[in-house]
Coordinates of C-alpha atoms in Angstrom, one line a residue:
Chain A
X1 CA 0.0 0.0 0.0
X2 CA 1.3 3.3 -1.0
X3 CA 1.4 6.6 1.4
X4 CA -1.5 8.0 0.0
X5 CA -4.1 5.1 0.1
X6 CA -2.7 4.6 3.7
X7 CA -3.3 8.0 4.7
X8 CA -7.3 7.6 2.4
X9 CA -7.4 4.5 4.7
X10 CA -6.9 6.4 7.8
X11 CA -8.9 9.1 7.1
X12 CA -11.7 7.2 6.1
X13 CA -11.4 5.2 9.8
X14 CA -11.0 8.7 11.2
X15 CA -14.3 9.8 9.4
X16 CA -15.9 7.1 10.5
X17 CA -15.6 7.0 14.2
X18 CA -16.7 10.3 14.3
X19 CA -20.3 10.0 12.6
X20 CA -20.9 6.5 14.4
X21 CA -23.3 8.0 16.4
X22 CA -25.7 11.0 16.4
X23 CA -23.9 14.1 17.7
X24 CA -25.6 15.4 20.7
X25 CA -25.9 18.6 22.8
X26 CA -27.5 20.8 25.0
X27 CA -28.7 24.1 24.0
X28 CA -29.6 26.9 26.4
X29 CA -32.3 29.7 25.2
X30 CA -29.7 32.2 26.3
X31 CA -26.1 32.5 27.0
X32 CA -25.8 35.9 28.0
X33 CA -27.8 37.1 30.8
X34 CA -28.0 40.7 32.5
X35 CA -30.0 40.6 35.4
X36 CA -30.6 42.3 39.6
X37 CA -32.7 39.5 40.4
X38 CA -32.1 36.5 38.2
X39 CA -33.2 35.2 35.1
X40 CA -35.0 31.3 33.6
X41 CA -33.2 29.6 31.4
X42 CA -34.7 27.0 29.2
X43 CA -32.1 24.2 28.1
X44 CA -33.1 21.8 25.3
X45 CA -31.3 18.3 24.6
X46 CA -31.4 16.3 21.1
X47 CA -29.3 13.5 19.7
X48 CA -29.2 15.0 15.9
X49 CA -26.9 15.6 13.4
X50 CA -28.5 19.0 12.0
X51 CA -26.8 21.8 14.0
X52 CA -29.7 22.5 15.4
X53 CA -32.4 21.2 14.3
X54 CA -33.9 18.6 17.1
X55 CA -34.2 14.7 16.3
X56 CA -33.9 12.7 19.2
X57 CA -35.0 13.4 22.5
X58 CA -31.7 12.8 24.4
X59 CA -32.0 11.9 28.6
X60 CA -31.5 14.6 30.7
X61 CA -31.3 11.9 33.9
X62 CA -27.6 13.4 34.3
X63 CA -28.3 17.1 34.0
X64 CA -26.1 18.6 36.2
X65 CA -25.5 22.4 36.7
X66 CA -22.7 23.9 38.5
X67 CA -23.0 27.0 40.0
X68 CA -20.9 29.7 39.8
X69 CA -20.1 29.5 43.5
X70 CA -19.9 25.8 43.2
X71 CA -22.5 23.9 44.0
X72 CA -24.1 21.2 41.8
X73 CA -27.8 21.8 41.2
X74 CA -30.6 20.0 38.8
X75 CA -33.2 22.0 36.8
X76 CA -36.8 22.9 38.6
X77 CA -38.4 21.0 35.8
X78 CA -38.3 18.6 32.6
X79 CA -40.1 17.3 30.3
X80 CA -39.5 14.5 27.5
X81 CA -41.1 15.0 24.0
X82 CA -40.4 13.2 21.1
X83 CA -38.0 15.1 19.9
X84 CA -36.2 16.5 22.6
X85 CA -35.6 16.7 26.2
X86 CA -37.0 20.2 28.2
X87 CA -35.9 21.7 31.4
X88 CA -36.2 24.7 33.3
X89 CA -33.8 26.6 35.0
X90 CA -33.9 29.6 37.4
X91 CA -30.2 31.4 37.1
X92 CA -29.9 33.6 40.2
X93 CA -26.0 33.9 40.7
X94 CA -23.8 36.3 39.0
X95 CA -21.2 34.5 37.3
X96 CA -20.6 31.7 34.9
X97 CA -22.8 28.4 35.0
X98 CA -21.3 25.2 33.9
X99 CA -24.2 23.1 32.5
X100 CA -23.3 18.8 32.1
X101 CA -25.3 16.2 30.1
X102 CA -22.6 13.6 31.5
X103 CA -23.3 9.7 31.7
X104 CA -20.7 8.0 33.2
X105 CA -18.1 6.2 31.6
X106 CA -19.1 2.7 29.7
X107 CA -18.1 0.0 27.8
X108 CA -18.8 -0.2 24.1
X109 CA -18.0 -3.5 21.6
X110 CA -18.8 -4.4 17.9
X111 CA -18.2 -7.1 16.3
X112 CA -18.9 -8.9 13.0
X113 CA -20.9 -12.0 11.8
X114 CA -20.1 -12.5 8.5
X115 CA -20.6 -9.3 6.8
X116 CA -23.0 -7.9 9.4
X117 CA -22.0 -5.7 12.4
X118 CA -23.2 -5.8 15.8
X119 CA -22.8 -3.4 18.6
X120 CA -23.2 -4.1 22.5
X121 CA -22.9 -2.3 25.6
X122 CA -20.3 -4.6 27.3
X123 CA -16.8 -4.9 28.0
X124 CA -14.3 -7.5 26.2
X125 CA -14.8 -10.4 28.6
X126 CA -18.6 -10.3 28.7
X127 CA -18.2 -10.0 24.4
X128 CA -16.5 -13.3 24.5
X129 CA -18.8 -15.2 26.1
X130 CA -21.9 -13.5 24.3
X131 CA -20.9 -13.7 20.8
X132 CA -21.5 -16.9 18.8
X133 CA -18.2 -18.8 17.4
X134 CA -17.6 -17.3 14.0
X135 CA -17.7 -13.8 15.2
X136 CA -15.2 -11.5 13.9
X137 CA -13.4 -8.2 13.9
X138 CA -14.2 -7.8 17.9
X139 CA -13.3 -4.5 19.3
X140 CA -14.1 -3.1 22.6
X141 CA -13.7 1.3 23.6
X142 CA -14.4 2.0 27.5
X143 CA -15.0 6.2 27.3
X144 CA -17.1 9.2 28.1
X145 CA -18.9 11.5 25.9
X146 CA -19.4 14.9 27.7
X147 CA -22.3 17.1 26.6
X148 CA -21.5 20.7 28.0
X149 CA -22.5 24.5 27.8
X150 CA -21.6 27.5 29.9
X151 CA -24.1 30.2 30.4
X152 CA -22.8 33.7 31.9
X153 CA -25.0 36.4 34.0
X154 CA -23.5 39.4 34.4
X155 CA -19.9 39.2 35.1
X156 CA -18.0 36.2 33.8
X157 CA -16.0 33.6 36.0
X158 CA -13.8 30.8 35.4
X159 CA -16.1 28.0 36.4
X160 CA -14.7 25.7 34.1
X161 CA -14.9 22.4 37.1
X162 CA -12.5 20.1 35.4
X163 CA -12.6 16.5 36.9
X164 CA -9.1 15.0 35.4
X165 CA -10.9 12.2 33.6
X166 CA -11.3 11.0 30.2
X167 CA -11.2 14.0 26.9
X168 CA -12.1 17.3 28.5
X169 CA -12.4 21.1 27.1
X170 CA -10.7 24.3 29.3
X171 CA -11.8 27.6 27.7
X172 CA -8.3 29.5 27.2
X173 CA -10.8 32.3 25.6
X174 CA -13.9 32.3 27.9
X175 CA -17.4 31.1 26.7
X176 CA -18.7 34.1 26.9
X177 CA -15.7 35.9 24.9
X178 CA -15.9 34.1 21.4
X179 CA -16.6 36.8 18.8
X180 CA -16.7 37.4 15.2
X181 CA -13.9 37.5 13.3
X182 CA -11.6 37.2 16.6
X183 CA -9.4 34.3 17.6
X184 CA -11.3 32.1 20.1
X185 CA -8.5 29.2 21.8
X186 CA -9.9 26.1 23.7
X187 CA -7.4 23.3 25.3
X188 CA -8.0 19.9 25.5
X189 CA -6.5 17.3 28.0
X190 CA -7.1 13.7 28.3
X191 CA -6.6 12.6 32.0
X192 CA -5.9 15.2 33.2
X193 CA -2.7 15.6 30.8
X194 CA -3.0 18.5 27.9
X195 CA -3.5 16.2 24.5
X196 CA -2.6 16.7 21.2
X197 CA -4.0 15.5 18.3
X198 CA -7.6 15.6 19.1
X199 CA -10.2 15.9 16.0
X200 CA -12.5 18.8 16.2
X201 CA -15.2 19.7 14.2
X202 CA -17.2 23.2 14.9
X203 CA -20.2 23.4 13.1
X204 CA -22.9 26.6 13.4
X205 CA -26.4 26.7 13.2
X206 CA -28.4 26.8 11.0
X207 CA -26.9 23.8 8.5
X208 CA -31.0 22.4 7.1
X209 CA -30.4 25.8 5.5
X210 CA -27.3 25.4 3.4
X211 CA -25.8 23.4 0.6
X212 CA -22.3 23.6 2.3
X213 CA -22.4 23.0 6.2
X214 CA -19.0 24.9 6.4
X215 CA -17.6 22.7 9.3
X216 CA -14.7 24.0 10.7
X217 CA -12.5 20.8 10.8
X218 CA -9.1 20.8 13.4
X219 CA -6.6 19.2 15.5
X220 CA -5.3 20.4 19.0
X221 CA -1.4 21.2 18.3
X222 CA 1.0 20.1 21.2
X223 CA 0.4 22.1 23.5
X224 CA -3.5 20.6 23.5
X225 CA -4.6 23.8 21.7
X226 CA -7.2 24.9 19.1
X227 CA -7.7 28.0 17.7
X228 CA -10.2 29.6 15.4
X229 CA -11.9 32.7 14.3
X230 CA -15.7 32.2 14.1
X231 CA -16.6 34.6 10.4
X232 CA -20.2 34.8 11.8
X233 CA -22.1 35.7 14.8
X234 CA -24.2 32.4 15.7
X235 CA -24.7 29.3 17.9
X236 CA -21.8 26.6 17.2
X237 CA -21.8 23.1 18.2
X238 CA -17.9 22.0 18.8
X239 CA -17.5 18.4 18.6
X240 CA -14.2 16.7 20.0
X241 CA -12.7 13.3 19.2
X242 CA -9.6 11.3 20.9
X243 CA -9.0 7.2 21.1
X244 CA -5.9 5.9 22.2
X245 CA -5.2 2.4 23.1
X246 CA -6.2 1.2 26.5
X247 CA -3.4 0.9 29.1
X248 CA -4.8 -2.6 30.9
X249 CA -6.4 -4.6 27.8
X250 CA -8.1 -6.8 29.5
X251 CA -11.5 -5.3 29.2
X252 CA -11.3 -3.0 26.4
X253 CA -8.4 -2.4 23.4
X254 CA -9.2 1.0 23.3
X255 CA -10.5 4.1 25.2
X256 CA -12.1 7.1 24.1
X257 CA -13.3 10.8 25.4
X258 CA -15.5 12.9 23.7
X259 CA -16.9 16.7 24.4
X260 CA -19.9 18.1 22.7
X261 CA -19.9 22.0 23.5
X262 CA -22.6 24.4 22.5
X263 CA -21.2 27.7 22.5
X264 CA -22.0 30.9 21.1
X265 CA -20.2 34.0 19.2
X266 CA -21.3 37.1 19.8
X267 CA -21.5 40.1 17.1
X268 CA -18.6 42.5 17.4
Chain B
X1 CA -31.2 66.1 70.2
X2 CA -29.8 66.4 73.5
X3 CA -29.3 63.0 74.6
X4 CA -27.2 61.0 72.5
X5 CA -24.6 63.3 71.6
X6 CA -23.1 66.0 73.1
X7 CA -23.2 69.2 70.7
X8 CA -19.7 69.4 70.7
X9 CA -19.4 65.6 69.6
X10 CA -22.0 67.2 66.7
X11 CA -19.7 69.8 65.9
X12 CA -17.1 68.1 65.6
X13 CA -18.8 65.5 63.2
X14 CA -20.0 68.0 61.0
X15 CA -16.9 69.8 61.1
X16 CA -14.8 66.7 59.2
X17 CA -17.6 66.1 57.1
X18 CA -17.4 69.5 55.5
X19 CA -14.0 68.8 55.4
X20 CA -14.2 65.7 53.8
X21 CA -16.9 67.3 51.2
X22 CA -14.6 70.4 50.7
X23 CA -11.3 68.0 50.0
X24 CA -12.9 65.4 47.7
X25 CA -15.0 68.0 45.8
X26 CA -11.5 70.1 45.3
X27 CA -9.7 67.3 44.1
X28 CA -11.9 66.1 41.7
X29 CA -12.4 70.0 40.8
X30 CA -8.6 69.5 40.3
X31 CA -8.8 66.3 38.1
X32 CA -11.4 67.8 36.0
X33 CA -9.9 71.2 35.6
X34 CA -7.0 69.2 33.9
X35 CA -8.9 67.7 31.1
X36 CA -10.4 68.8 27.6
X37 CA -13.6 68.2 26.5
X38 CA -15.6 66.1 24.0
X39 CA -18.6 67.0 22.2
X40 CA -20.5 64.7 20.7
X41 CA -24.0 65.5 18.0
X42 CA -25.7 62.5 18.7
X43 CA -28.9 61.9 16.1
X44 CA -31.1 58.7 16.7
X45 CA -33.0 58.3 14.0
X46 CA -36.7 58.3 13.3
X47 CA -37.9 54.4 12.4
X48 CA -40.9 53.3 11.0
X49 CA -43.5 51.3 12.6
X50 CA -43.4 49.8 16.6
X51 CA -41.1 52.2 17.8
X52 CA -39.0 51.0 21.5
X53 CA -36.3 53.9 22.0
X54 CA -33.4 52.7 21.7
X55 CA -30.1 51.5 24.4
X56 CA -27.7 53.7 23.9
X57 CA -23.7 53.5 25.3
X58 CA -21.0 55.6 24.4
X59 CA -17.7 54.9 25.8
X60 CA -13.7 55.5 24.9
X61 CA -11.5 52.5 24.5
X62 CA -7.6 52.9 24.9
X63 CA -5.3 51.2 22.1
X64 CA -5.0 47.9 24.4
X65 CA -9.3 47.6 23.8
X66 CA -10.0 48.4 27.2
X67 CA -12.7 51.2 28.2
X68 CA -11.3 53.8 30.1
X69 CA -14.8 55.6 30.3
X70 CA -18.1 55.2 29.7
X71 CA -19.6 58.8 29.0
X72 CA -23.8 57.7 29.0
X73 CA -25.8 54.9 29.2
X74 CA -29.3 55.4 28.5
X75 CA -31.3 52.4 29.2
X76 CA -34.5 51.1 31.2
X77 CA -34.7 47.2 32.7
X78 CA -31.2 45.5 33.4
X79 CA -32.8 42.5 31.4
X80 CA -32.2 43.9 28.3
X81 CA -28.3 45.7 29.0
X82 CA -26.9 42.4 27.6
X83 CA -28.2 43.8 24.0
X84 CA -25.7 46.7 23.9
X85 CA -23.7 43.3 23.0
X86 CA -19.9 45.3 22.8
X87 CA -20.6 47.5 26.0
X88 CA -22.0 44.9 28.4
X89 CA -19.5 42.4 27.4
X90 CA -16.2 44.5 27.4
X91 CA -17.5 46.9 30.2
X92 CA -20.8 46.7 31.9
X93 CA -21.1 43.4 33.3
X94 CA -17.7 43.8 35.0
X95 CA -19.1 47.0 36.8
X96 CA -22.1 46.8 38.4
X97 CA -21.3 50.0 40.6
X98 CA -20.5 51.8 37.1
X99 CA -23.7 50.8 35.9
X100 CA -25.6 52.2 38.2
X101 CA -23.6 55.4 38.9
X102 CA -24.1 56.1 34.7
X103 CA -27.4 54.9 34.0
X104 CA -30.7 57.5 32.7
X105 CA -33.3 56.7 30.9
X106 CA -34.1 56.4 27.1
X107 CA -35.2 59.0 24.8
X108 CA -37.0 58.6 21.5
X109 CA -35.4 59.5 18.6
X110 CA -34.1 63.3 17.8
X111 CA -31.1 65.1 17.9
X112 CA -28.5 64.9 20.9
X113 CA -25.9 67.8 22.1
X114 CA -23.5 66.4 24.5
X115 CA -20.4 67.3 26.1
X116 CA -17.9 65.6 28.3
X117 CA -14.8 66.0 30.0
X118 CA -12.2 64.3 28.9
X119 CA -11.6 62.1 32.0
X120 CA -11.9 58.2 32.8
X121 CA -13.9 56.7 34.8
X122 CA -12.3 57.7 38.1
X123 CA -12.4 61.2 36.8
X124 CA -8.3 61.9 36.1
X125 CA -7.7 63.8 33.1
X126 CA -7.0 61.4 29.8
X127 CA -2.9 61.4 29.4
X128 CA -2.0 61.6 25.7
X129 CA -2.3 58.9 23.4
X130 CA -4.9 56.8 21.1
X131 CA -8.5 56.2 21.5
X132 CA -11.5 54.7 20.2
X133 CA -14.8 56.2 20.6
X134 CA -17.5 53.6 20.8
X135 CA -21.0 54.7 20.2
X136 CA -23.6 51.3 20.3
X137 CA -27.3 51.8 19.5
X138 CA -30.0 48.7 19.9
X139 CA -33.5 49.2 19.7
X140 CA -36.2 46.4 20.7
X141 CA -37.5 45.0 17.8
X142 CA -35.4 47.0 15.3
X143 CA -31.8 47.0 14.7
X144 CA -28.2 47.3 16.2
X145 CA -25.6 49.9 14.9
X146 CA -21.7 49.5 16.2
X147 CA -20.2 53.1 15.5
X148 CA -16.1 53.6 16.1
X149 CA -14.1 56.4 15.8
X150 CA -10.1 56.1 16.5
X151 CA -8.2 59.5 17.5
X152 CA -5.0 60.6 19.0
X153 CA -5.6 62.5 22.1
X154 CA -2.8 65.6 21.8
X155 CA -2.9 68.7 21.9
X156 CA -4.7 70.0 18.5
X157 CA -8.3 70.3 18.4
X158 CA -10.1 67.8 16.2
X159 CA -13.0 67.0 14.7
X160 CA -15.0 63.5 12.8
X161 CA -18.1 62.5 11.2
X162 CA -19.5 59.5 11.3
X163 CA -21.8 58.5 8.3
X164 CA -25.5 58.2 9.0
X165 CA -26.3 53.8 9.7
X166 CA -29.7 52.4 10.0
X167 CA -30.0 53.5 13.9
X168 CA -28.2 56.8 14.0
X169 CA -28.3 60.2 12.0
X170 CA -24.8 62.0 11.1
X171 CA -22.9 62.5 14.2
X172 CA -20.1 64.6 14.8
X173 CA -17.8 64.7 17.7
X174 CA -15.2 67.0 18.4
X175 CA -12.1 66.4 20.9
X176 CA -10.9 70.1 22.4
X177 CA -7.7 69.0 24.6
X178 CA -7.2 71.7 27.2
X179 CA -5.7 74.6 25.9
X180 CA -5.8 73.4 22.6
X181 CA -4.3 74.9 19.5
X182 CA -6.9 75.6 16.5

């Protein structure tokens, strides 16, 4: 195989583990609040891959908001439609709201019988004994997706809570400072450690409603960094990517993190 | 009267805080006395329709994009500050106390005289250098304008126009250092 159907070949697996699965997120009506007395937010959660357009309602059982002075607090109400996930949200602190869709982490295996995949939500001992004899191709990831947005009232703080574990996204440029046409710079780290090498794509709304979805594709740089510069004004969804090979292989050959971010850029 | 305080204890009292009133209103006398002025023609323009008058902020930026004054703020419920989108970001949600020290209420569209002294926020005179003057217009149900204007702050007397938008009228502004020369 030559160097360029090797590197067709990877990014074709690259591709691939990236649109396995629906992207999801959580979108709040507002990210920038200015209030005396405290404002509601209403947060809506999809699985969908039309940026953001609503497809499938996505659990909000591990909605998780973290105050800006630190504690961890659930919404006053929710509601599952069809198509989404609901929830209120009374925002009474000044300061910077971290808002968490998190399950925790899992096991996740596919395998092949004959020409026909299979997926299961178990680790690489329990695949052994539950797949038939002429199973092939078995593959097991143990990871966490995070599904995150920050929402701001009034003056800004660093309430960024990260937990060390797994693919995770620090704001070097806060939320609630991405603007048109100026540099915005995220880092990511995988346990706890900055990582390079991890696939982004930031897409913004509104892609039903053009031919080109104009996806912002990148990868962090050594020092775990991103940066871009956002041409519009808009609501983005960031999606983040990394898989290494597990450490201890005895229940899964690989791990993987993910982040789903909604953000937004404001107008100049 | 008589029996908390003794009336030379009141005398006393009184006697710092005229004092205190004489020294702080001298000083700033002193800051101000130090600093040219800006004049600014603000027009708002008429708009067709549902008419909300607009949030208005003006402010002055130094060449490192940070505001060293905001000069009005004309505004109603805090709910909606967050739409003058370049002020409450870069200045007014980091100052509540500013905020409320600057804040008066709309006015429906016409034509604006204004003047300033050319101070920051704390009042000391603006030392030489570059500026941006930063005039943001949103209107409920209607539009946004972003108006900037860079000058050098020195010691000549100088004057810009900024072209009509869909929010705002021709405005002029003119920067008179102190003791300018024409």
């Amino acid at each position: 195989m030559n160097f360029k159907k090797a590197t067709l070949v990877m990014l074709a697996l690259a591709v691939s583990s990236q649109v396995s699965a629906h992207s999801r997120w959580i979108l709040p009506s507002h990210f920038t609040l200015s209030s005396e007395r405290g404002e509601w937010v209403t947060l809506d959660a999809t699985a969908s891959n039309e940026v953001f357009n609503v497809d499938k309602a996505l659990s909000i059982d591990p909605l998780s908001i973290l105050t800006p002075s630190g504690k961890k607090s659930r919404p006053s109400s929710a509601y599952k439609a069809h198509r989404k996930s609901v929830a209120d949200y009374f925002i009474e602190e000044s300061g910077t709201y971290k808002i968490t869709n998190n399950s925790t982490p899992s096991y996740f295996s596919t395998y092949k019988v004959g020409d026909k995949r299979h997926r299961a939500r178990v680790n690489k001992m329990e695949l052994k004994s539950l797949v038939p004899a002429n199973a092939t191709s078995l593959q097991t990831a143990y990871g966490l997706t995070r599904i995150e947005s920050y929402i701001t009232m009034n003056n800004p703080t660093e309430n960024y809570a990260i937990d060390g574990k797994f693919l995770e996204l620090l704001p070097k440029t806060h939320p609630s400072e991405v603007v048109e046409n100026e540099p915005a710079t995220f880092v990511f780290t995988y346990n706890g450690k900055v990582q390079s090498g991890v696939e982004v794509e930031i897409t913004r709304d509104g892609a039903r409603y053009r031919n080109n979805p104009e996806t912002l594709t990148m990868k962090s740089n050594n020092k775990g960094e991103i940066t871009f510069t956002p041409m519009h004004a808009g609501r983005y969804l960031l999606i983040a990517e990394h898989e290494q090979d597990a450490k201890n292989k005895t229940l899964a050959d690989k791990e993987h993190g993910g982040v789903f971010l909604t953000f937004e850029v404001q107008l100049q | 009267m008589s029996t908390l305080f003794s009336h030379r204890a009141i005398k006393t009292v009184l006697l710092v805080f005229l004092l205190l009133l004489v020294s702080v209103s001298q000083s700033s006398q002193a800051y101000e006395s130090n600093a040219g002025t800006l004049a600014i023609k603000l027009e708002l323009k008429q708009q067709q329709g549902e008419y909300h008058p607009p949030y208005v902020a003006v402010w002055l930026e130094n060449n490192d994009r940070k505001s060293v004054r905001t000069l009005l703020l004309w505004r109603k419920e805090p709910k909606w500050l967050k739409d003058i989108r370049r002020w409450w970001r870069n200045v007014g949600r980091k100052d509540a106390e500013l905020v409320d020290a600057i804040t008066s209420a709309t006015h429906a569209a016409g034509s604006f005289p204004l003047s300033f002294k050319l101070t920051d926020d704390e009042q000391h005179a603006l030392t030489e250098g570059d500026y941006t003057l930063y005039i943001e217009v949103v209107r409920e149900k209607g539009g946004r304008a972003l108006l900037k204007q860079k000058f050098s702050l020195n010691n000549q007397t100088q004057q810009f126009t900024l072209k009509e938008t869909a929010e705002t009228g021709e405005i002029t502004f003119t920067v008179t250092p102190l003791g300018a020369k024409t």
